[in-house]
Coordinates of N, CA and C in Angstrom, one line a residue:
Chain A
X226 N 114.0 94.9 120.2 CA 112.6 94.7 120.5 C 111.8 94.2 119.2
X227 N 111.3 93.1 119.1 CA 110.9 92.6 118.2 C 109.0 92.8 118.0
X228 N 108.6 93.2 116.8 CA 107.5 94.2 116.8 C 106.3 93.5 117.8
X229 N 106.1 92.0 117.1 CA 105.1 91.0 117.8 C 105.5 90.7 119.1
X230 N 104.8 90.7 120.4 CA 105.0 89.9 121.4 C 104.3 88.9 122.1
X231 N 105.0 88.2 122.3 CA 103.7 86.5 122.8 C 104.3 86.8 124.1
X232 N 102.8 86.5 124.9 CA 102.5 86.2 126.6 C 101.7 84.8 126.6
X233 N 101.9 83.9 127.6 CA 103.3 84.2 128.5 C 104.5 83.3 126.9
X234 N 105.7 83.4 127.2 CA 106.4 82.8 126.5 C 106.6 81.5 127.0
X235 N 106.2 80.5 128.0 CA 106.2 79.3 128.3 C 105.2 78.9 128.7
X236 N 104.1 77.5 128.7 CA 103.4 77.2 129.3 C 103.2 76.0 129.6
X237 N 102.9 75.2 130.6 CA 102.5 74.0 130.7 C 101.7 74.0 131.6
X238 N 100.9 73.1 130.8 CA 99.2 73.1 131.8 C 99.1 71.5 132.1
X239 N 97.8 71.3 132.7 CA 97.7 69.1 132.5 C 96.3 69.4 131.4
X240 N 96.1 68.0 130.8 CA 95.1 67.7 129.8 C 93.8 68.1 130.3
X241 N 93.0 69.1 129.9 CA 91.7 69.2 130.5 C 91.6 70.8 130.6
X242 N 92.4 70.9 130.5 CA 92.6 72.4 131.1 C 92.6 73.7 130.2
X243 N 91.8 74.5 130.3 CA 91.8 76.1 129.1 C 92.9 77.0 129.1
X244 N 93.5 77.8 128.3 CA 94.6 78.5 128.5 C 94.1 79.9 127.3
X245 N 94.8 80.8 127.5 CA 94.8 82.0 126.5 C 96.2 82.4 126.1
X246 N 96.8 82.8 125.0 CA 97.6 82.8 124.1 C 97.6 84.6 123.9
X247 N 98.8 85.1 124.1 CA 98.1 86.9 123.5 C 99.1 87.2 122.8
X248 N 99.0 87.8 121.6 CA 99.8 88.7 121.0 C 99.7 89.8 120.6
X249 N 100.5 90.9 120.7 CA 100.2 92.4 121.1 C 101.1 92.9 120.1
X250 N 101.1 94.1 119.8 CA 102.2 95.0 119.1 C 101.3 96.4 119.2
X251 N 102.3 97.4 118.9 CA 102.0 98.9 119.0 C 101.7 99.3 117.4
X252 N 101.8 98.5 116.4 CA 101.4 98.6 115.4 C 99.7 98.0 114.7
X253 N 99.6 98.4 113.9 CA 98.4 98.2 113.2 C 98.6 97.5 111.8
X254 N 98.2 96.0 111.9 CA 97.8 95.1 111.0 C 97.1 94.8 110.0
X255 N 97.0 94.9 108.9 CA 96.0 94.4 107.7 C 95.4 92.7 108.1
X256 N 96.1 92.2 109.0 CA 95.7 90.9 109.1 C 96.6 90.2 110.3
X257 N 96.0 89.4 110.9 CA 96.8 88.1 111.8 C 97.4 86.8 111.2
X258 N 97.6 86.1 111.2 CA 97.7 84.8 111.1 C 98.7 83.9 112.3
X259 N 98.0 83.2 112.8 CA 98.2 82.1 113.9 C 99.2 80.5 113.1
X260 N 99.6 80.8 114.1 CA 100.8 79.3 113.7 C 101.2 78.3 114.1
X261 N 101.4 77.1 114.3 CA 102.0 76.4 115.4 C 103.4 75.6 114.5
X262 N 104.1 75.4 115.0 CA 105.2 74.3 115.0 C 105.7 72.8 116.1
X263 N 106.0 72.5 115.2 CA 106.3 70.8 116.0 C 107.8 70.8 115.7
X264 N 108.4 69.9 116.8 CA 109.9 70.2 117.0 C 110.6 69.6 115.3
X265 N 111.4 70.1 115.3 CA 111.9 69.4 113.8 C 111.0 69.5 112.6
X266 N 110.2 70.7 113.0 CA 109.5 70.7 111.1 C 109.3 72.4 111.7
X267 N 108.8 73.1 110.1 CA 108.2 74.5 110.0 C 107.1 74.8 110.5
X268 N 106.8 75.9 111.0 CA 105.3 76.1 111.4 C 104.3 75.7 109.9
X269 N 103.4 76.0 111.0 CA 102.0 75.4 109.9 C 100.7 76.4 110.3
X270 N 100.2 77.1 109.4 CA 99.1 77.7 109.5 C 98.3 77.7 110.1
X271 N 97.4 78.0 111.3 CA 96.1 77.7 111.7 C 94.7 78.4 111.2
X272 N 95.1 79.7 111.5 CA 93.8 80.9 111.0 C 94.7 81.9 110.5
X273 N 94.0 82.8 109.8 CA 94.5 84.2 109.2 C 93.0 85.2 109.7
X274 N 93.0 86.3 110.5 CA 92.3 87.0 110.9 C 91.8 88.5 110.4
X275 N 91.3 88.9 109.7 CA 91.4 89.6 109.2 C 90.5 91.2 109.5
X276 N 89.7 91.1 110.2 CA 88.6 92.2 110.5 C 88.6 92.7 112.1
X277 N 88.7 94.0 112.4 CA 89.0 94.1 113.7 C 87.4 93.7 114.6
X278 N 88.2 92.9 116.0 CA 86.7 92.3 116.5 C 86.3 90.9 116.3
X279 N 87.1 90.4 114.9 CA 86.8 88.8 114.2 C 87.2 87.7 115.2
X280 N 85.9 86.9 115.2 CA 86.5 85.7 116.1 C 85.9 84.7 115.2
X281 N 87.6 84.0 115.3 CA 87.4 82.7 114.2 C 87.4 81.6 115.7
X282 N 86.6 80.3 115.2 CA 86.8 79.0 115.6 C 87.0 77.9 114.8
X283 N 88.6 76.7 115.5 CA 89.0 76.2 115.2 C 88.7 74.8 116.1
X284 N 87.6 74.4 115.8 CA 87.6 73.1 117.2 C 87.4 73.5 118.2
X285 N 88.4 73.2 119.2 CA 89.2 73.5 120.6 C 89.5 75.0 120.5
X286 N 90.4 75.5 119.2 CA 90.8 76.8 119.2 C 90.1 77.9 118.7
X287 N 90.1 79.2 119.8 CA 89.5 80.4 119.5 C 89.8 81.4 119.0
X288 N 90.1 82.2 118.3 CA 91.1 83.4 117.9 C 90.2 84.7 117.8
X289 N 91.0 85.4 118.4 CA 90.4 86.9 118.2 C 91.3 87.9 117.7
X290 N 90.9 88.9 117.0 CA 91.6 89.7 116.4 C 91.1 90.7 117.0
X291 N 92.2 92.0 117.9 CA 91.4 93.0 118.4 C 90.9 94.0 117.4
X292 N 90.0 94.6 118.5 CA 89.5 95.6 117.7 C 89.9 96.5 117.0
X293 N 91.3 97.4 117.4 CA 92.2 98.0 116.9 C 93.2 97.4 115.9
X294 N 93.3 96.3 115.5 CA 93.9 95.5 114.8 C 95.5 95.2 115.3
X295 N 95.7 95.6 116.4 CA 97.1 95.4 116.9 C 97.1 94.3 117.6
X296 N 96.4 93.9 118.3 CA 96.6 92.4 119.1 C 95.5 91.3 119.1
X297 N 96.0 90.0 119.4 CA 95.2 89.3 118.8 C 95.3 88.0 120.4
X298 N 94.7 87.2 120.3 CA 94.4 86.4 121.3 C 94.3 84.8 120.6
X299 N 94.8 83.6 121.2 CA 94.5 82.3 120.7 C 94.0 81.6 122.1
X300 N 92.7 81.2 122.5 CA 92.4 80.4 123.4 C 91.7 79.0 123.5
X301 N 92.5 78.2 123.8 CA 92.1 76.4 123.8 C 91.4 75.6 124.9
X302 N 90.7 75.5 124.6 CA 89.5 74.8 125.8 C 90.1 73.3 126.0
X303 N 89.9 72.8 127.1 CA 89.8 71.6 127.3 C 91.4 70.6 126.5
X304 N 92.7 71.5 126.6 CA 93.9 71.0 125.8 C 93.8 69.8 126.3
X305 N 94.8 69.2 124.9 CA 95.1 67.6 124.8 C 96.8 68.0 124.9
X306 N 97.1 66.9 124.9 CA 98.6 66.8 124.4 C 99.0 66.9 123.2
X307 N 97.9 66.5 122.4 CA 98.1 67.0 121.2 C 98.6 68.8 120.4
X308 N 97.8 69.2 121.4 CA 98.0 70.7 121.2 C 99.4 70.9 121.5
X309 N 100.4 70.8 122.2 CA 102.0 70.7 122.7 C 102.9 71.4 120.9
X310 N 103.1 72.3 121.5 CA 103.8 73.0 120.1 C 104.1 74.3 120.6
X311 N 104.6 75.2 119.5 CA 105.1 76.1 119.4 C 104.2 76.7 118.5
X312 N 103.8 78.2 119.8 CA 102.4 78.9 118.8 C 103.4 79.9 118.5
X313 N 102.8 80.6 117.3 CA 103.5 81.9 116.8 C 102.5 82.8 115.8
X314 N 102.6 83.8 116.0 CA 101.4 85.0 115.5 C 102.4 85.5 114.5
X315 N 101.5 86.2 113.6 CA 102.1 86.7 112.3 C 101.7 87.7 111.7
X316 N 102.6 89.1 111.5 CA 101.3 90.1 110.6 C 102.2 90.6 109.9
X317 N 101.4 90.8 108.4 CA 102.2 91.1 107.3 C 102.5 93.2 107.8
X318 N 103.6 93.4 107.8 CA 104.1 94.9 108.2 C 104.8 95.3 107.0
X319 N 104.3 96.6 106.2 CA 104.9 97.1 105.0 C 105.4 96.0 104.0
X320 N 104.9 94.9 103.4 CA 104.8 94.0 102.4 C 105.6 92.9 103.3
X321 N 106.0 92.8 104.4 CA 106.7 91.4 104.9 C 105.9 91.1 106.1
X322 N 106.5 89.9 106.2 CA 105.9 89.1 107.0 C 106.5 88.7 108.1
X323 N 106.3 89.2 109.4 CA 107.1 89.3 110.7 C 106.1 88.7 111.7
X324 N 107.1 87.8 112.8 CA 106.3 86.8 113.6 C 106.9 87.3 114.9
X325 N 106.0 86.7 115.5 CA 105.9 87.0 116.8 C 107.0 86.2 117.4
X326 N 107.4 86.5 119.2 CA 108.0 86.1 119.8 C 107.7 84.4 120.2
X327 N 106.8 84.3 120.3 CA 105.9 82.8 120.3 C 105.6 82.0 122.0
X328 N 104.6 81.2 121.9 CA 104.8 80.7 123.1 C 104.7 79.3 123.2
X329 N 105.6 78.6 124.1 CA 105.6 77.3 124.2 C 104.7 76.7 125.2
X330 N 104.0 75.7 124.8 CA 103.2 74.8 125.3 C 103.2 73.9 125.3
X331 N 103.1 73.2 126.6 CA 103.4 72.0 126.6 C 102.0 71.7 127.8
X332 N 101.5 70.5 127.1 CA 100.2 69.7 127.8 C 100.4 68.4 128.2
X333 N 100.4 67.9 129.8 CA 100.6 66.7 130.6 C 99.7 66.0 130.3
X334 N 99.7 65.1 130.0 CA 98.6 64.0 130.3 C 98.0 63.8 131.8
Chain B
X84 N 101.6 69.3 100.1 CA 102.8 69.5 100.8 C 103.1 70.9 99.7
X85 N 103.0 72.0 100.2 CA 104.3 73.1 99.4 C 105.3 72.3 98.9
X86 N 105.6 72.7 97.3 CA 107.4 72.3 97.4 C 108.2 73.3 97.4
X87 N 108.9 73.2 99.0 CA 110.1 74.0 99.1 C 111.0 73.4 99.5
X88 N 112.0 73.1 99.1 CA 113.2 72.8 99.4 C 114.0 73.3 100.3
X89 N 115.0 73.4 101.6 CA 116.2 73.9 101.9 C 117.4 73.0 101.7
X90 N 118.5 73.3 101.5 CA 119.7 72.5 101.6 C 121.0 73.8 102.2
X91 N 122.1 72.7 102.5 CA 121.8 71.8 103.4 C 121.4 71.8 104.0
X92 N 120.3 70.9 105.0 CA 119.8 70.2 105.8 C 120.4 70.7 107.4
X93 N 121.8 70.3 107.7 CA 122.3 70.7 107.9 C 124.0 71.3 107.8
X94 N 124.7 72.0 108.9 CA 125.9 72.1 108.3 C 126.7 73.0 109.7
X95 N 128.1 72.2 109.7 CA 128.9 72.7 110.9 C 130.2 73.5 109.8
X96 N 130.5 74.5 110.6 CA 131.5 75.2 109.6 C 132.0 76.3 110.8
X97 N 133.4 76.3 110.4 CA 134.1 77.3 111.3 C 133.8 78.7 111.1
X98 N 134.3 79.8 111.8 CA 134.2 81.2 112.3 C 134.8 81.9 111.4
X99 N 134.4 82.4 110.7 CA 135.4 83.8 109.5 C 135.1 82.5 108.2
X100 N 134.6 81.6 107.9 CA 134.1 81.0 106.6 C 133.2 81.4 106.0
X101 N 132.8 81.5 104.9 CA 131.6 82.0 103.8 C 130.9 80.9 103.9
X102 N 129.3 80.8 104.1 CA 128.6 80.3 104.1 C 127.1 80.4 102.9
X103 N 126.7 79.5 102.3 CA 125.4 80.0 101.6 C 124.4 79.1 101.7
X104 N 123.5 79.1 101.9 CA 121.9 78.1 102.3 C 120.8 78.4 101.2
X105 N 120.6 77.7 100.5 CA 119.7 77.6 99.4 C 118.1 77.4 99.6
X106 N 117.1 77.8 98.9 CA 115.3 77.8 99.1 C 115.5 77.7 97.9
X107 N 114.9 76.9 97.3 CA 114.3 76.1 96.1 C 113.0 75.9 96.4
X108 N 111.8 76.4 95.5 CA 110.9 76.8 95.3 C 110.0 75.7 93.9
X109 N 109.0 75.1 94.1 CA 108.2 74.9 92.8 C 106.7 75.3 92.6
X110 N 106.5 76.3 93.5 CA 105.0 77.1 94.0 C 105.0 78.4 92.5
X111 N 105.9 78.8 92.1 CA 106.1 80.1 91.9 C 105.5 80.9 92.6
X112 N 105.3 81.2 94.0 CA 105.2 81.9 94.7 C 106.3 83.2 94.8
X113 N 105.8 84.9 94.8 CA 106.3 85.7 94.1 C 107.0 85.6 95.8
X114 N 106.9 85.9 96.9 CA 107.6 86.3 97.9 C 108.2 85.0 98.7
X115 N 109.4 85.4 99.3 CA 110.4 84.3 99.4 C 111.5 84.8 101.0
X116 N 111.0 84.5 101.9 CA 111.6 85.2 103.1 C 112.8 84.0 103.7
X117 N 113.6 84.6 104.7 CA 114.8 83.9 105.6 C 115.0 84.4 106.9
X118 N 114.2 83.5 107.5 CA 114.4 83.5 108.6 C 115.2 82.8 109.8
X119 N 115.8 83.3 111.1 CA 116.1 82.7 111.8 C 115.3 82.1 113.3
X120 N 115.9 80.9 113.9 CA 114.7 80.8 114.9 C 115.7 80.9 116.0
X121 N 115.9 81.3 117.0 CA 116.6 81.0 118.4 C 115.4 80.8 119.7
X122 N 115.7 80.4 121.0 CA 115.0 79.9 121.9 C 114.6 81.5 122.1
X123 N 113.2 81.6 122.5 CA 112.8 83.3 123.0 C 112.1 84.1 122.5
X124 N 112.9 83.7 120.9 CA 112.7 84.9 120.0 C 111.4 84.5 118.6
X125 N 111.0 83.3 118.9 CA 110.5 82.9 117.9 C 111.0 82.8 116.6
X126 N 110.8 83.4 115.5 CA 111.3 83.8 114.2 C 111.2 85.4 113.6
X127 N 112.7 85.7 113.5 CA 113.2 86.9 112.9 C 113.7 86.8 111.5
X128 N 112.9 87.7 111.0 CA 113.5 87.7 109.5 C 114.6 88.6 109.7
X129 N 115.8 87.4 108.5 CA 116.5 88.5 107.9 C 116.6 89.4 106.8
X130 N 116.0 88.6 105.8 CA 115.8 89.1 104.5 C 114.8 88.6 103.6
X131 N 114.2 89.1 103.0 CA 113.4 88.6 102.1 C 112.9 89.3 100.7
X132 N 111.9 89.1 99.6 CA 112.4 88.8 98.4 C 111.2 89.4 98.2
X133 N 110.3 90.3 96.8 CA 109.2 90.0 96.5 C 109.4 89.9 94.6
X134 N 110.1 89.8 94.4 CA 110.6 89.3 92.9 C 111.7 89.1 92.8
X135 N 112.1 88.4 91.4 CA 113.7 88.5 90.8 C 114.0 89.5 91.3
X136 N 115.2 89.5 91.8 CA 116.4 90.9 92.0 C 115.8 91.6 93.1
X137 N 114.4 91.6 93.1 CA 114.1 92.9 94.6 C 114.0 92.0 96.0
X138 N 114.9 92.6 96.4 CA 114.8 92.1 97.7 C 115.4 92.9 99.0
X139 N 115.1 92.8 100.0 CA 115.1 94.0 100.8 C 115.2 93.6 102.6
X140 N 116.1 94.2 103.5 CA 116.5 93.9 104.7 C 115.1 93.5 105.1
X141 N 115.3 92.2 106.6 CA 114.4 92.5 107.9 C 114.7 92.7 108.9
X142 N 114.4 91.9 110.1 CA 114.6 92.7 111.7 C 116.2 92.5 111.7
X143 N 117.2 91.0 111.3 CA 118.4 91.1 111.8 C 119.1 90.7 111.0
X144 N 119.5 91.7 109.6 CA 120.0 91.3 108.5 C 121.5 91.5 108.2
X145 N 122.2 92.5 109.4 CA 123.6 92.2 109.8 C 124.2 91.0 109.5
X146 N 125.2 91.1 108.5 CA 126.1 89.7 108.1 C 125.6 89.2 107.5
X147 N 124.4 89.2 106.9 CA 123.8 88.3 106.5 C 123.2 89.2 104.5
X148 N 123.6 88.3 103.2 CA 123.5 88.7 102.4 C 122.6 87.7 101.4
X149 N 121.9 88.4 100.6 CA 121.0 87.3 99.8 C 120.8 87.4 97.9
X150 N 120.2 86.7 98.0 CA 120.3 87.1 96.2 C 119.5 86.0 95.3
X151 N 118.6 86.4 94.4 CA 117.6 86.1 94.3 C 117.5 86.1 92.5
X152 N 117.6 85.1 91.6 CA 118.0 85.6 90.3 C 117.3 85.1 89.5
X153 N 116.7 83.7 89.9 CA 115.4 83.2 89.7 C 114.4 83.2 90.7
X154 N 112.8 82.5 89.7 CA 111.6 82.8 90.7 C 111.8 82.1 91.7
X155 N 112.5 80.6 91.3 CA 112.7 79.2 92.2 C 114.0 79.3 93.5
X156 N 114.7 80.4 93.6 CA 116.1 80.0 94.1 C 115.6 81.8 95.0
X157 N 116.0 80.9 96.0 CA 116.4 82.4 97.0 C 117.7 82.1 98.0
X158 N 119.0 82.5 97.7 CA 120.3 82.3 98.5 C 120.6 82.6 99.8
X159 N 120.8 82.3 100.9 CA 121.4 83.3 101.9 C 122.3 83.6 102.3
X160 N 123.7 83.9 102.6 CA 125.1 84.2 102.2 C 125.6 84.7 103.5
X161 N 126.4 84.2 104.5 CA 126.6 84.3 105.8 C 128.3 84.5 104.7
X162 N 128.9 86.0 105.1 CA 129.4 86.6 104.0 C 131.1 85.9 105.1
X163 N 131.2 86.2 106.2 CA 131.9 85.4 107.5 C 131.5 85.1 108.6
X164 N 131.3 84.1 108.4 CA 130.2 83.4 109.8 C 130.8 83.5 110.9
X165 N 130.5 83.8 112.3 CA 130.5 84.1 113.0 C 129.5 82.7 114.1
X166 N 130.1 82.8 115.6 CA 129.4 82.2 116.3 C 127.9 82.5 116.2
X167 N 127.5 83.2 116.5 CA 126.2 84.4 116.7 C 125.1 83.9 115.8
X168 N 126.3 83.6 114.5 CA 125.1 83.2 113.5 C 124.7 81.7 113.8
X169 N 125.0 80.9 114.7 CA 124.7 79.6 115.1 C 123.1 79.7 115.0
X170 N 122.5 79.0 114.4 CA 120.8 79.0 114.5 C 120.2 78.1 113.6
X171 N 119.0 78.0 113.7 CA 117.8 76.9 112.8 C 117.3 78.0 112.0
X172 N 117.7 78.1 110.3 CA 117.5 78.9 109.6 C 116.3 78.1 108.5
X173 N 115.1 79.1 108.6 CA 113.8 78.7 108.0 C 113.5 79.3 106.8
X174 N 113.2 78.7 105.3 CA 112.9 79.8 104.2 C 111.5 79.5 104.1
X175 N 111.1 80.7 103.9 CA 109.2 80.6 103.5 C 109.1 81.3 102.5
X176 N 108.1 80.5 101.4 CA 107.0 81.4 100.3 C 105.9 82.3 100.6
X177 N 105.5 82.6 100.3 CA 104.1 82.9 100.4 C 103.6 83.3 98.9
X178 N 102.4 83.7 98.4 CA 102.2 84.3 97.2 C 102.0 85.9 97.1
X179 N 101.3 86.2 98.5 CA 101.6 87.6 98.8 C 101.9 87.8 100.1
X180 N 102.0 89.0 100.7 CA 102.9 89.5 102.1 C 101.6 89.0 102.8
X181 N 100.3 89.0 102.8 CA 99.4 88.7 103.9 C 98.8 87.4 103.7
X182 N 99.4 86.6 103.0 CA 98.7 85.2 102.6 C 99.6 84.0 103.7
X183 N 99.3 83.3 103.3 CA 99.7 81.7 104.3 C 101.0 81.4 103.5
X184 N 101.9 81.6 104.9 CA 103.4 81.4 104.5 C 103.5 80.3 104.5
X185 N 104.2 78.9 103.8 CA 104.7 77.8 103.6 C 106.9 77.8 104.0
X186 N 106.5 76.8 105.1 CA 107.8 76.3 105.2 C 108.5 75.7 104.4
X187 N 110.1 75.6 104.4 CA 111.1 74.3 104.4 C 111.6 74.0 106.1
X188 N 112.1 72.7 106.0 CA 112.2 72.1 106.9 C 113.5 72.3 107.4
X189 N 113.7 73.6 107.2 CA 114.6 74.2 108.1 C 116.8 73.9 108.0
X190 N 117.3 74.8 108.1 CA 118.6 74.1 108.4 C 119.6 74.6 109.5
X191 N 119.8 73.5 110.0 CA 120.3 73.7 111.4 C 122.1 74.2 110.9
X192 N 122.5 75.1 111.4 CA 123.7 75.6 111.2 C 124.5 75.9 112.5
X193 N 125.7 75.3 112.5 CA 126.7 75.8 114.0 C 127.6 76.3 113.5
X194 N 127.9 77.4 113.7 CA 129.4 78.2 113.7 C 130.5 77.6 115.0
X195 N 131.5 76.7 114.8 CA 132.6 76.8 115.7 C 133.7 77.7 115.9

């Protein structure tokens, strides 16, 4: 059982349309950080969350950091196809750095 | 762009062979992690580094050996490879455990 868990683990929506992203664990975080990947390259950073309760905005994208510091939320308004990637959540646990299960998305035109 | 390097790129290699995957580094970034990615699971560390010489297990470090002897070089050492280890193996920097990890671009590895 891997600590981080992404819901749902697949998605595909059509262009236009809002979706929510969650990641949960039974542990307690010093911080979040949000990720995406594109097929054939490394993930890439989006936000790092840091305060329980914190909502960062990224454009389109919303991120919450729960209160408790254990789970966190990514929600995209109005996706493009652009958004189509591989999200993945991240919390540093006892000096390393462990990611989440992740979820795939995919957005139709 | 971070510079991190992985090599190879990729690499097919039979069952009970020694294998080693290289992260080459020009960040001096003190932490240095190895991860694998499979469909489901996202990314599981196996091992990772927070200086010369210290380095210490993660979620699935079974078979899997590393070694770290400069700032720039973090090894990963599939000691007899095995099918199992078939995967897209990812090395990341960071400068500390809670800062913004930087990729290489990954190496695709198949155990026959």
């Amino acid at each position: 059982t891997q600590l981080l868990e992404q819901s749902p683990q697949f998605l595909s929506i059509q262009e236009g349309e809002n979706l929510t992203v969650y990641c949960n664990s039974s542990s307690v975080f010093s911080s979040l950080q949000w990720y995406r990947q594109e097929p054939g390259e490394g993930p890439v950073l989006l936000v790092t969350v840091v305060t329980g309760g914190e909502v960062k905005k990224l454009k389109r994208l919303t991120f919450q950091f729960g209160d408790a510091r254990k789970d966190s939320s990514l929600h995209i308004t109005a996706a493009q196809p652009g958004d189509t990637g591989l999200y993945l959540c991240a919390g540093d646990n006892t000096d390393k750095l462990i990611f989440g299960t992740g979820t795939r998305l995919q957005v139709f035109p | 762009d971070a510079g991190i390097t992985q090599s190879p790129r990729h690499k097919v290699t039979e069952t009970g062979t020694p294998v080693t995957l290289r992260c080459h580094q020009t960040e001096n970034h003190r932490y240095m992690y190895w991860y694998r990615q499979d469909p489901g699971h996202g990314l599981r560390l196996i091992h990772y580094s927070y200086g010369v010489k210290d380095t210490d297990k993660g979620e699935v470090s079974d078979g899997y050996s590393v070694s770290r002897s400069k700032t720039e070089d973090f090894l990963l050492t599939l000691e007899s490879a095995t099918s199992s280890q078939t995967s897209v193996y990812f090395c990341a920097i960071s400068a500390f455990s809670n800062t913004e990890a930087f990729f290489g671009q990954g190496t695709r590895l198949t155990v026959v």
